[in-house]
Amino acid sequence: MRYISTRGEAPVLGFEQVLLAGLARDGGLYVPEAWPRLSAEEIRGLRGLPYAELVTRIAAAFVEGEIEESVLRALVAEAYEGFEHAAVAPLKQLGPALWLMELFHGPTLAFKDYPLQVVGRLFDRVLTARGGHVTIVGATSGDTGSAAIEGCRGRASIDVFILHPEGRVSEVQRRQMTTVQEPNVHNLAIAGSFDDCQDMVKALFKDQAFRDEASLSAVNSINWARIMVQVAYYFHAALALGAPERPVAFSVPTGNFGNVFAGYVAMQMGLPIAKLIVGSNRNDILTRFFESGAMTIETVEPSLSPSMDIQVSSNFERLLFELLGRDGAAVSRTLEGFRDSGRFSLEPALLQEALKVFQAHRCSDEESLAEVARAHRETGEVIEPHSAIGLAAARAAQESLEVPVVALATAHPAKFPDAVERAIGRRPALPARAADLYEREERVTRLPNELAAVRAHIRERLRVPGAA
Ligand SMILES: *Cc1c(COP(=O)(O)O)cnc(C)c1O
């Protein structure tokens, strides 16, 4: 499988190089040169597979020719071994045609463990084979950071620097990052917003000299490998509900557009998905886009679903590339204009194309709390605000869809205990594996919202391959 950049000017690479590179050299994101397509017969053949085996089969189509399937199988099996539910991504029925897929049974209690437990191992495997070392730099609005840290902690071939917006992640989220004591883990608390953190990470990647000096790499959803691994749970749910004979829809609480884009990839691979529903909180740039065809930046406002407090959804670029007929130059022009003016709009015909696949729904904090309360009252399930946005969006979409809707539960309720308590009057307990989180010692460096300070901090701590 070969990969091309959404901006059309970076070298065409194989899977391993795309994994290590993260962002493409022209500032774009890597996507497969062509989507692998499964026939209905082949999709049927995936029914009933254990979760790890399904991930292996899906990923195999994207790493073809570079990582042997048996190697991949062993690595993926190990990645999901510690998950606390035998089904890994269990489905719960909440209504006649309404389902919840729980994606929070990994070590950091959010869906990002599903890709990052695999991606950390992929990095280690590829780097160990090459005798290399990378410096992973990432921005987090809360959950990416801890999942990346868990995926990379203690691995000799990787140093991981995670920027989080100081005071804007929940205490559980912060502690899951800052209480990891391995020396290859570096937490930076930035005096700014998530978008500021993300902009700095992007700028570091754009600094070619620094990028080479540090062997920079990324594990947020700009990294293709992460999307690839996430595709599997769309298959998992759809197969359980009757694919390929019966189409389903998915409702996805969305921030960077990575998770829902994995659903789009599943569709391109032939999985019958009737609709992908994008849920947003008050930071609703995506919902406004799907309503109007115009992408317009506004300031980020904190909400009860902080992992979705994002304005610029970096993975939207991958969809834009498809909508613009895979024309890298057009993507470049559009996004340069967007960077300069804070706005771009799509022609009505292209918006109509997008609306065949996507629809969007905005949910205020009050509505998300009402959904947490409703789910609890009607089904006994305790969910948190991100998942509640997915569920509320699923309910709204059900009025016009005649297929089962699967809402993705992206975090464990104990990750956002204050909001859950407000909604149902009870604090969800941390699962046993995280129960001592509040007793563990924290380690974090506070830095100003300045690129130069962040770059200098990382540079001082760089480990050169082979050095002690
Ligand atoms: C990261 C995250 C999201 C948003 O996912 P994207 O891939 O960025 O769209 C939603 N909910 C939770 C709990 C998250 O951690």
Coordinates of C-alpha atoms and ligand atoms in Angstrom, one line a residue:
M1 CA 0.0 0.0 0.0
R2 CA 1.3 3.4 -1.0
Y3 CA 0.3 6.7 0.7
I4 CA -0.1 10.2 -0.8
S5 CA -0.4 13.6 0.9
T6 CA -3.6 15.5 0.9
R7 CA -1.6 18.5 -0.3
G8 CA -0.1 16.6 -3.2
E9 CA 3.6 17.7 -2.8
A10 CA 5.1 15.3 -0.3
P11 CA 6.8 12.1 -1.4
V12 CA 4.7 9.0 -1.9
L13 CA 5.5 6.7 1.1
G14 CA 4.9 3.2 2.3
F15 CA 3.1 2.4 5.5
E16 CA 6.2 2.3 7.9
Q17 CA 7.4 5.7 6.7
V18 CA 3.9 7.2 7.0
L19 CA 3.7 5.8 10.6
L20 CA 7.0 7.4 11.5
A21 CA 6.4 10.7 9.7
G22 CA 2.9 11.6 11.1
L23 CA 2.4 14.8 9.2
A24 CA 3.5 15.0 5.5
R25 CA 6.4 17.3 4.6
D26 CA 4.1 19.6 2.6
G27 CA 1.9 20.1 5.7
G28 CA -0.7 17.6 4.5
L29 CA -2.0 14.4 5.9
Y30 CA -1.3 11.0 4.4
V31 CA -4.0 8.8 2.9
P32 CA -3.9 5.6 1.0
E33 CA -3.4 6.0 -2.8
A34 CA -6.6 4.0 -3.2
W35 CA -9.1 2.6 -0.7
P36 CA -9.0 -1.2 -0.3
R37 CA -12.4 -2.5 -1.2
L38 CA -14.0 -5.6 0.4
S39 CA -16.8 -7.5 -1.4
A40 CA -20.0 -8.3 0.5
E41 CA -18.7 -11.9 0.6
E42 CA -15.4 -10.8 2.2
I43 CA -17.3 -8.6 4.8
R44 CA -19.5 -11.6 5.6
G45 CA -16.3 -13.6 6.3
L46 CA -15.4 -11.2 9.1
R47 CA -18.5 -12.0 11.1
G48 CA -18.0 -13.3 14.6
L49 CA -14.2 -12.8 14.7
P50 CA -12.7 -11.8 18.1
Y51 CA -12.0 -8.1 18.2
A52 CA -8.2 -8.3 17.9
E53 CA -8.5 -10.6 14.9
L54 CA -10.9 -8.2 13.2
V55 CA -8.4 -5.3 13.8
T56 CA -5.6 -7.5 12.3
R57 CA -7.6 -8.3 9.2
I58 CA -8.6 -4.7 8.6
A59 CA -5.1 -3.3 9.3
A60 CA -3.5 -6.0 7.1
A61 CA -5.1 -4.3 4.1
F62 CA -3.3 -1.1 4.9
V63 CA 0.1 -2.4 5.8
E64 CA 0.3 -4.9 3.0
G65 CA 3.8 -5.7 1.8
E66 CA 5.5 -4.1 4.9
I67 CA 4.4 -5.9 8.0
E68 CA 3.6 -9.6 7.9
E69 CA 0.1 -10.5 9.0
S70 CA 1.4 -12.9 11.7
V71 CA 3.6 -10.2 13.2
L72 CA 0.7 -7.8 13.1
R73 CA -1.6 -10.4 14.7
A74 CA 0.7 -11.0 17.7
L75 CA 1.2 -7.2 18.2
V76 CA -2.6 -6.5 18.1
A77 CA -3.4 -9.4 20.4
E78 CA -1.0 -8.0 23.0
A79 CA -2.4 -4.5 22.6
Y80 CA -5.9 -5.5 23.6
E81 CA -5.0 -8.1 26.2
G82 CA -5.3 -5.7 29.1
F83 CA -8.7 -4.4 28.1
E84 CA -11.3 -5.0 30.8
H85 CA -14.1 -6.4 28.8
A86 CA -14.1 -9.7 26.9
A87 CA -15.8 -8.1 23.9
V88 CA -13.3 -5.2 24.0
A89 CA -15.9 -2.9 22.3
P90 CA -19.2 -4.1 23.7
L91 CA -22.5 -3.0 22.2
K92 CA -25.4 -2.2 24.5
Q93 CA -29.0 -1.7 23.3
L94 CA -30.6 1.5 24.6
G95 CA -33.7 1.6 22.5
P96 CA -35.6 -0.2 19.8
A97 CA -33.0 0.8 17.1
L98 CA -30.5 2.6 19.3
W99 CA -27.2 1.1 20.4
L100 CA -24.2 2.3 22.4
M101 CA -20.7 1.0 21.6
E102 CA -18.5 1.3 24.6
L103 CA -15.0 2.3 23.7
F104 CA -13.7 2.9 27.1
H105 CA -12.4 -0.4 28.4
G106 CA -8.7 0.4 27.8
P107 CA -6.1 1.7 30.3
T108 CA -7.0 5.4 30.1
L109 CA -10.8 5.0 29.9
A110 CA -11.3 6.7 26.6
F111 CA -11.6 5.4 23.0
K112 CA -8.1 6.6 22.1
D113 CA -6.6 3.6 23.8
Y114 CA -8.2 1.5 21.0
P115 CA -5.8 2.9 18.3
L116 CA -2.9 4.0 20.5
Q117 CA -2.2 0.7 22.3
V118 CA -1.6 -0.7 18.8
V119 CA 0.2 2.4 17.4
G120 CA 2.7 2.5 20.2
R121 CA 3.6 -1.1 19.6
L122 CA 3.8 -0.5 15.8
F123 CA 6.3 2.3 16.4
D124 CA 8.4 0.3 18.8
R125 CA 8.4 -2.7 16.4
V126 CA 9.4 -0.6 13.3
L127 CA 12.0 1.5 15.2
T128 CA 13.6 -1.5 17.0
A129 CA 14.0 -3.2 13.6
R130 CA 15.7 -0.1 12.2
G131 CA 17.7 0.8 15.3
G132 CA 16.0 4.2 15.3
H133 CA 14.5 6.6 17.8
V134 CA 11.7 9.1 17.5
T135 CA 10.4 12.1 19.5
I136 CA 6.7 12.1 19.6
V137 CA 5.2 15.5 20.1
G138 CA 1.4 15.9 20.5
A139 CA -1.2 18.3 21.6
T140 CA -4.1 17.0 23.7
S141 CA -7.5 18.4 24.8
G142 CA -7.4 15.7 27.4
D143 CA -7.6 12.1 26.2
T144 CA -5.1 11.8 23.4
G145 CA -2.2 12.7 25.7
S146 CA -2.9 10.0 28.3
A147 CA -3.6 7.4 25.7
A148 CA -0.4 8.3 23.8
I149 CA 1.6 8.2 27.0
E150 CA 0.2 4.8 27.9
G151 CA 0.9 3.5 24.4
C152 CA 4.6 4.7 24.6
R153 CA 5.6 4.7 28.2
G154 CA 8.9 3.0 28.9
R155 CA 9.7 2.2 25.3
A156 CA 13.4 2.8 24.6
S157 CA 12.8 3.9 21.0
I158 CA 10.4 6.7 21.8
D159 CA 10.4 10.0 23.8
V160 CA 7.0 11.5 24.1
F161 CA 6.2 15.2 24.8
I162 CA 2.6 16.0 25.3
L163 CA 1.3 19.6 25.4
H164 CA -2.0 20.2 27.2
P165 CA -3.9 23.5 27.8
E166 CA -3.3 24.3 31.4
G167 CA -6.4 24.1 33.5
R168 CA -8.6 23.0 30.6
V169 CA -8.4 19.3 31.0
S170 CA -10.2 17.4 33.8
E171 CA -8.3 16.4 36.9
V172 CA -8.6 12.7 36.0
Q173 CA -7.3 13.5 32.5
R174 CA -4.4 15.5 33.9
R175 CA -3.4 12.9 36.5
Q176 CA -3.5 10.1 33.9
M177 CA -0.8 12.0 32.1
T178 CA 1.3 13.6 34.9
T179 CA 1.5 10.6 37.2
V180 CA 3.4 8.5 34.7
Q181 CA 6.9 8.4 36.0
E182 CA 8.9 6.8 33.1
P183 CA 11.7 9.1 32.0
N184 CA 10.7 9.0 28.3
V185 CA 7.4 10.8 29.2
H186 CA 7.3 14.6 29.3
N187 CA 4.2 16.6 30.2
L188 CA 4.0 20.3 29.2
A189 CA 1.2 22.4 30.6
I190 CA 0.7 25.4 28.2
A191 CA -0.9 28.7 29.2
G192 CA -3.3 28.6 26.2
S193 CA -6.1 26.7 24.6
F194 CA -6.0 23.3 22.9
D195 CA -5.9 25.0 19.5
D196 CA -2.8 27.0 20.6
C197 CA -1.2 23.7 21.6
Q198 CA -2.1 22.1 18.3
D199 CA -0.9 25.1 16.4
M200 CA 2.5 24.9 18.1
V201 CA 2.8 21.2 17.3
K202 CA 2.0 21.9 13.7
A203 CA 4.6 24.7 13.7
L204 CA 7.2 22.3 15.1
F205 CA 6.4 19.9 12.3
K206 CA 6.8 22.7 9.8
D207 CA 10.2 23.5 11.1
Q208 CA 12.1 21.2 8.8
A209 CA 15.4 21.5 10.6
F210 CA 13.9 20.9 14.0
R211 CA 11.8 18.1 12.6
D212 CA 14.9 16.3 11.3
E213 CA 17.1 17.1 14.4
A214 CA 14.5 15.6 16.7
S215 CA 13.1 12.9 14.4
L216 CA 9.7 14.3 15.2
S217 CA 6.7 12.1 15.0
A218 CA 3.0 12.3 15.9
V219 CA 0.4 10.0 17.4
N220 CA -2.6 12.2 17.3
S221 CA -5.2 11.6 14.7
I222 CA -3.1 13.2 12.0
N223 CA -1.2 9.9 12.1
W224 CA -2.8 7.6 9.5
A225 CA -2.1 4.4 11.6
R226 CA -4.4 5.6 14.3
I227 CA -7.3 6.1 11.9
M228 CA -6.6 2.7 10.3
V229 CA -6.9 0.9 13.6
Q230 CA -10.1 2.7 14.5
V231 CA -11.8 1.5 11.3
A232 CA -12.2 -1.9 12.9
Y233 CA -14.8 -1.0 15.5
Y234 CA -17.1 0.3 12.8
F235 CA -16.9 -3.1 11.2
H236 CA -17.3 -4.8 14.6
A237 CA -20.6 -3.0 15.4
A238 CA -22.0 -3.2 11.9
L239 CA -21.3 -6.9 11.6
A240 CA -22.9 -7.6 14.9
L241 CA -26.1 -5.7 13.7
G242 CA -26.3 -7.5 10.4
A243 CA -23.8 -6.1 7.9
P244 CA -23.4 -6.4 5.0
E245 CA -27.1 -7.2 4.6
R246 CA -28.4 -4.5 6.9
P247 CA -27.0 -1.0 6.8
V248 CA -26.5 0.9 10.1
A249 CA -25.7 4.5 11.0
F250 CA -23.1 5.8 13.5
S251 CA -23.2 8.8 15.7
V252 CA -19.9 10.1 16.7
P253 CA -19.0 12.9 19.3
T254 CA -16.5 14.7 17.2
G255 CA -13.5 17.0 17.9
N256 CA -10.6 16.6 15.4
F257 CA -12.8 14.6 13.0
G258 CA -10.5 11.6 13.3
N259 CA -12.9 9.1 14.8
V260 CA -15.7 9.8 12.4
F261 CA -13.3 9.8 9.5
A262 CA -12.4 6.2 10.4
G263 CA -16.2 5.5 9.8
Y264 CA -15.9 7.2 6.4
V265 CA -12.9 4.9 5.6
A266 CA -15.0 1.9 6.6
M267 CA -17.6 3.1 4.1
Q268 CA -15.0 3.5 1.4
M269 CA -14.0 -0.1 2.1
G270 CA -17.5 -1.3 1.3
L271 CA -19.2 -1.4 4.7
P272 CA -22.8 -0.3 4.3
I273 CA -23.1 2.7 6.5
A274 CA -26.3 4.7 5.9
K275 CA -25.1 7.9 7.6
L276 CA -22.3 9.2 9.8
I277 CA -23.7 11.7 12.3
V278 CA -21.3 14.3 13.6
G279 CA -22.0 15.4 17.2
S280 CA -20.6 18.7 18.4
N281 CA -20.8 20.8 21.5
R282 CA -21.1 24.6 21.6
N283 CA -17.8 24.6 19.6
D284 CA -19.8 23.8 16.6
I285 CA -17.6 24.7 13.6
L286 CA -18.4 21.3 12.0
T287 CA -22.1 21.5 12.6
R288 CA -22.1 25.0 11.1
F289 CA -20.1 23.7 8.1
F290 CA -22.6 20.9 7.4
E291 CA -25.5 23.4 7.7
S292 CA -24.0 26.0 5.4
G293 CA -21.0 24.7 3.5
A294 CA -18.9 27.4 5.2
M295 CA -16.1 26.6 7.6
T296 CA -15.6 29.7 9.8
I297 CA -13.4 29.9 12.8
E298 CA -14.7 31.3 16.1
T299 CA -13.0 31.3 19.5
V300 CA -13.0 28.1 21.5
E301 CA -15.2 28.1 24.6
P302 CA -14.8 25.6 27.4
S303 CA -17.6 23.1 27.7
L304 CA -18.5 20.0 29.8
S305 CA -17.0 17.9 26.9
P306 CA -13.5 19.3 26.8
S307 CA -12.1 16.7 24.4
M308 CA -14.4 18.3 21.8
D309 CA -13.5 21.9 22.5
I310 CA -11.8 22.4 19.2
Q311 CA -12.4 24.8 16.3
V312 CA -10.0 23.6 13.6
S313 CA -10.6 19.8 13.1
S314 CA -7.3 18.7 11.6
N315 CA -8.7 15.5 10.1
F316 CA -11.3 17.3 8.1
E317 CA -8.5 17.8 5.6
R318 CA -8.8 14.2 4.7
L319 CA -12.4 14.6 3.9
L320 CA -11.8 17.8 2.0
F321 CA -9.3 15.9 -0.1
E322 CA -12.0 13.4 -1.1
L323 CA -14.6 16.1 -1.7
L324 CA -12.2 18.1 -3.9
G325 CA -11.6 15.0 -6.1
R326 CA -8.3 14.2 -4.5
D327 CA -6.8 17.4 -5.9
G328 CA -3.9 18.2 -3.6
A329 CA -3.3 21.7 -5.1
A330 CA -7.0 22.6 -4.5
V331 CA -6.7 21.4 -0.8
S332 CA -3.6 23.5 -0.4
R333 CA -5.2 26.6 -1.8
T334 CA -8.4 26.1 0.3
L335 CA -6.5 25.6 3.5
E336 CA -4.0 28.4 2.9
G337 CA -7.0 30.7 2.4
F338 CA -8.6 29.3 5.6
R339 CA -5.4 30.0 7.5
D340 CA -5.2 33.6 6.3
S341 CA -8.9 34.5 6.6
G342 CA -10.4 32.1 9.0
R343 CA -13.0 31.0 6.4
F344 CA -13.6 28.9 3.4
S345 CA -16.7 27.6 1.7
L346 CA -17.6 24.7 -0.5
E347 CA -19.7 24.9 -3.6
P348 CA -23.3 23.8 -2.9
A349 CA -22.9 20.7 -5.1
L350 CA -19.9 19.5 -3.0
L351 CA -21.8 20.2 0.2
Q352 CA -24.6 18.1 -1.2
E353 CA -22.1 15.3 -1.8
A354 CA -20.9 15.5 1.8
L355 CA -24.5 15.5 3.1
K356 CA -25.1 12.2 1.4
V357 CA -22.7 10.7 4.0
F358 CA -22.7 13.1 6.9
Q359 CA -25.2 15.0 9.0
A360 CA -24.5 17.0 12.1
H361 CA -26.0 17.9 15.4
R362 CA -25.1 20.5 18.0
C363 CA -25.6 19.9 21.7
S364 CA -25.3 22.4 24.5
D365 CA -23.9 21.5 27.9
E366 CA -27.5 21.5 29.3
E367 CA -28.7 19.1 26.6
S368 CA -25.7 16.8 27.2
L369 CA -26.5 16.7 30.9
A370 CA -30.2 16.0 30.1
E371 CA -29.1 13.1 27.9
V372 CA -26.9 11.7 30.7
A373 CA -29.9 11.8 33.0
R374 CA -32.3 10.4 30.3
A375 CA -30.0 7.4 29.5
H376 CA -29.7 6.7 33.2
R377 CA -33.5 7.0 33.8
E378 CA -34.6 4.9 30.8
T379 CA -31.9 2.3 30.7
G380 CA -29.8 2.4 33.9
E381 CA -26.6 3.1 31.9
V382 CA -24.3 5.8 33.3
I383 CA -22.6 7.8 30.5
E384 CA -20.5 11.0 30.4
P385 CA -21.1 14.2 28.4
H386 CA -19.1 13.3 25.3
S387 CA -20.9 10.1 24.9
A388 CA -24.2 11.9 25.7
I389 CA -23.6 14.2 22.7
G390 CA -23.3 11.2 20.5
L391 CA -26.4 9.7 21.9
A392 CA -28.4 12.9 21.6
A393 CA -27.3 13.3 18.0
A394 CA -28.3 9.7 17.4
R395 CA -31.7 10.3 18.7
A396 CA -32.2 13.4 16.7
A397 CA -31.1 11.6 13.5
Q398 CA -33.3 8.6 14.2
E399 CA -36.3 10.7 13.1
S400 CA -35.1 10.6 9.6
L401 CA -33.2 7.3 9.4
E402 CA -34.7 3.9 9.1
V403 CA -31.7 1.9 10.2
P404 CA -30.2 1.1 13.6
V405 CA -28.0 3.9 15.0
V406 CA -24.9 3.1 17.0
A407 CA -23.7 5.9 19.2
L408 CA -20.1 5.8 20.2
A409 CA -19.4 6.0 23.9
T410 CA -16.0 7.6 23.8
A411 CA -15.1 7.9 27.5
H412 CA -15.8 6.1 30.8
P413 CA -18.2 8.1 33.1
A414 CA -15.5 8.2 35.8
K415 CA -13.3 10.3 33.6
F416 CA -15.8 13.2 33.9
P417 CA -17.3 12.6 37.4
D418 CA -18.3 16.2 38.2
A419 CA -20.6 16.5 35.1
V420 CA -22.0 13.0 35.7
E421 CA -22.8 13.9 39.3
R422 CA -24.6 17.0 38.2
A423 CA -26.8 15.0 35.9
I424 CA -27.6 12.0 38.0
G425 CA -26.7 13.0 41.5
R426 CA -24.1 10.3 41.9
R427 CA -20.4 10.1 41.3
P428 CA -19.2 7.3 39.1
A429 CA -16.4 5.3 40.7
L430 CA -13.1 4.8 38.9
P431 CA -12.6 1.2 37.8
A432 CA -10.2 -0.8 39.9
R433 CA -7.2 -0.3 37.6
A434 CA -7.3 3.4 38.1
A435 CA -8.6 3.6 41.7
D436 CA -5.3 5.0 43.2
L437 CA -5.0 7.8 40.6
Y438 CA -5.5 10.6 43.2
E439 CA -2.7 9.3 45.3
R440 CA 0.0 9.1 42.6
E441 CA 2.7 11.8 42.4
E442 CA 2.4 14.3 39.5
R443 CA 5.2 15.5 37.2
V444 CA 4.6 18.4 34.8
T445 CA 6.4 21.4 33.3
R446 CA 4.5 24.7 32.9
L447 CA 5.4 26.7 29.9
P448 CA 4.1 30.0 28.3
N449 CA 2.1 29.9 25.1
E450 CA 5.2 30.5 23.0
L451 CA 6.6 28.4 20.3
A452 CA 10.2 29.3 21.0
A453 CA 9.9 28.2 24.7
V454 CA 8.4 24.9 23.8
R455 CA 11.0 24.2 21.1
A456 CA 13.8 25.1 23.4
H457 CA 12.4 22.9 26.2
I458 CA 12.2 19.9 23.9
R459 CA 15.6 20.5 22.3
E460 CA 17.3 20.4 25.7
R461 CA 15.8 17.0 26.4
L462 CA 16.4 15.4 23.0
R463 CA 17.9 12.0 23.0
V464 CA 20.1 11.2 20.1
P465 CA 19.8 7.6 18.8
G466 CA 22.4 5.4 20.5
A467 CA 23.2 8.0 23.2
A468 CA 22.6 6.8 26.8
Ligands
LIG1 C1 -10.8 12.7 21.5 C2 -12.2 12.5 22.0 C3 -13.3 12.9 21.2 C4 -13.1 13.4 19.8 O1 -12.5 12.5 18.9 P1 -11.9 13.0 17.5 O2 -11.3 11.8 16.9 O3 -11.0 14.1 17.8 O4 -13.1 13.5 16.7 C5 -14.5 12.7 21.7 N1 -14.7 12.2 22.9 C6 -13.7 11.8 23.7 C7 -14.0 11.3 25.1 C8 -12.4 12.0 23.3 O5 -11.4 11.7 24.1

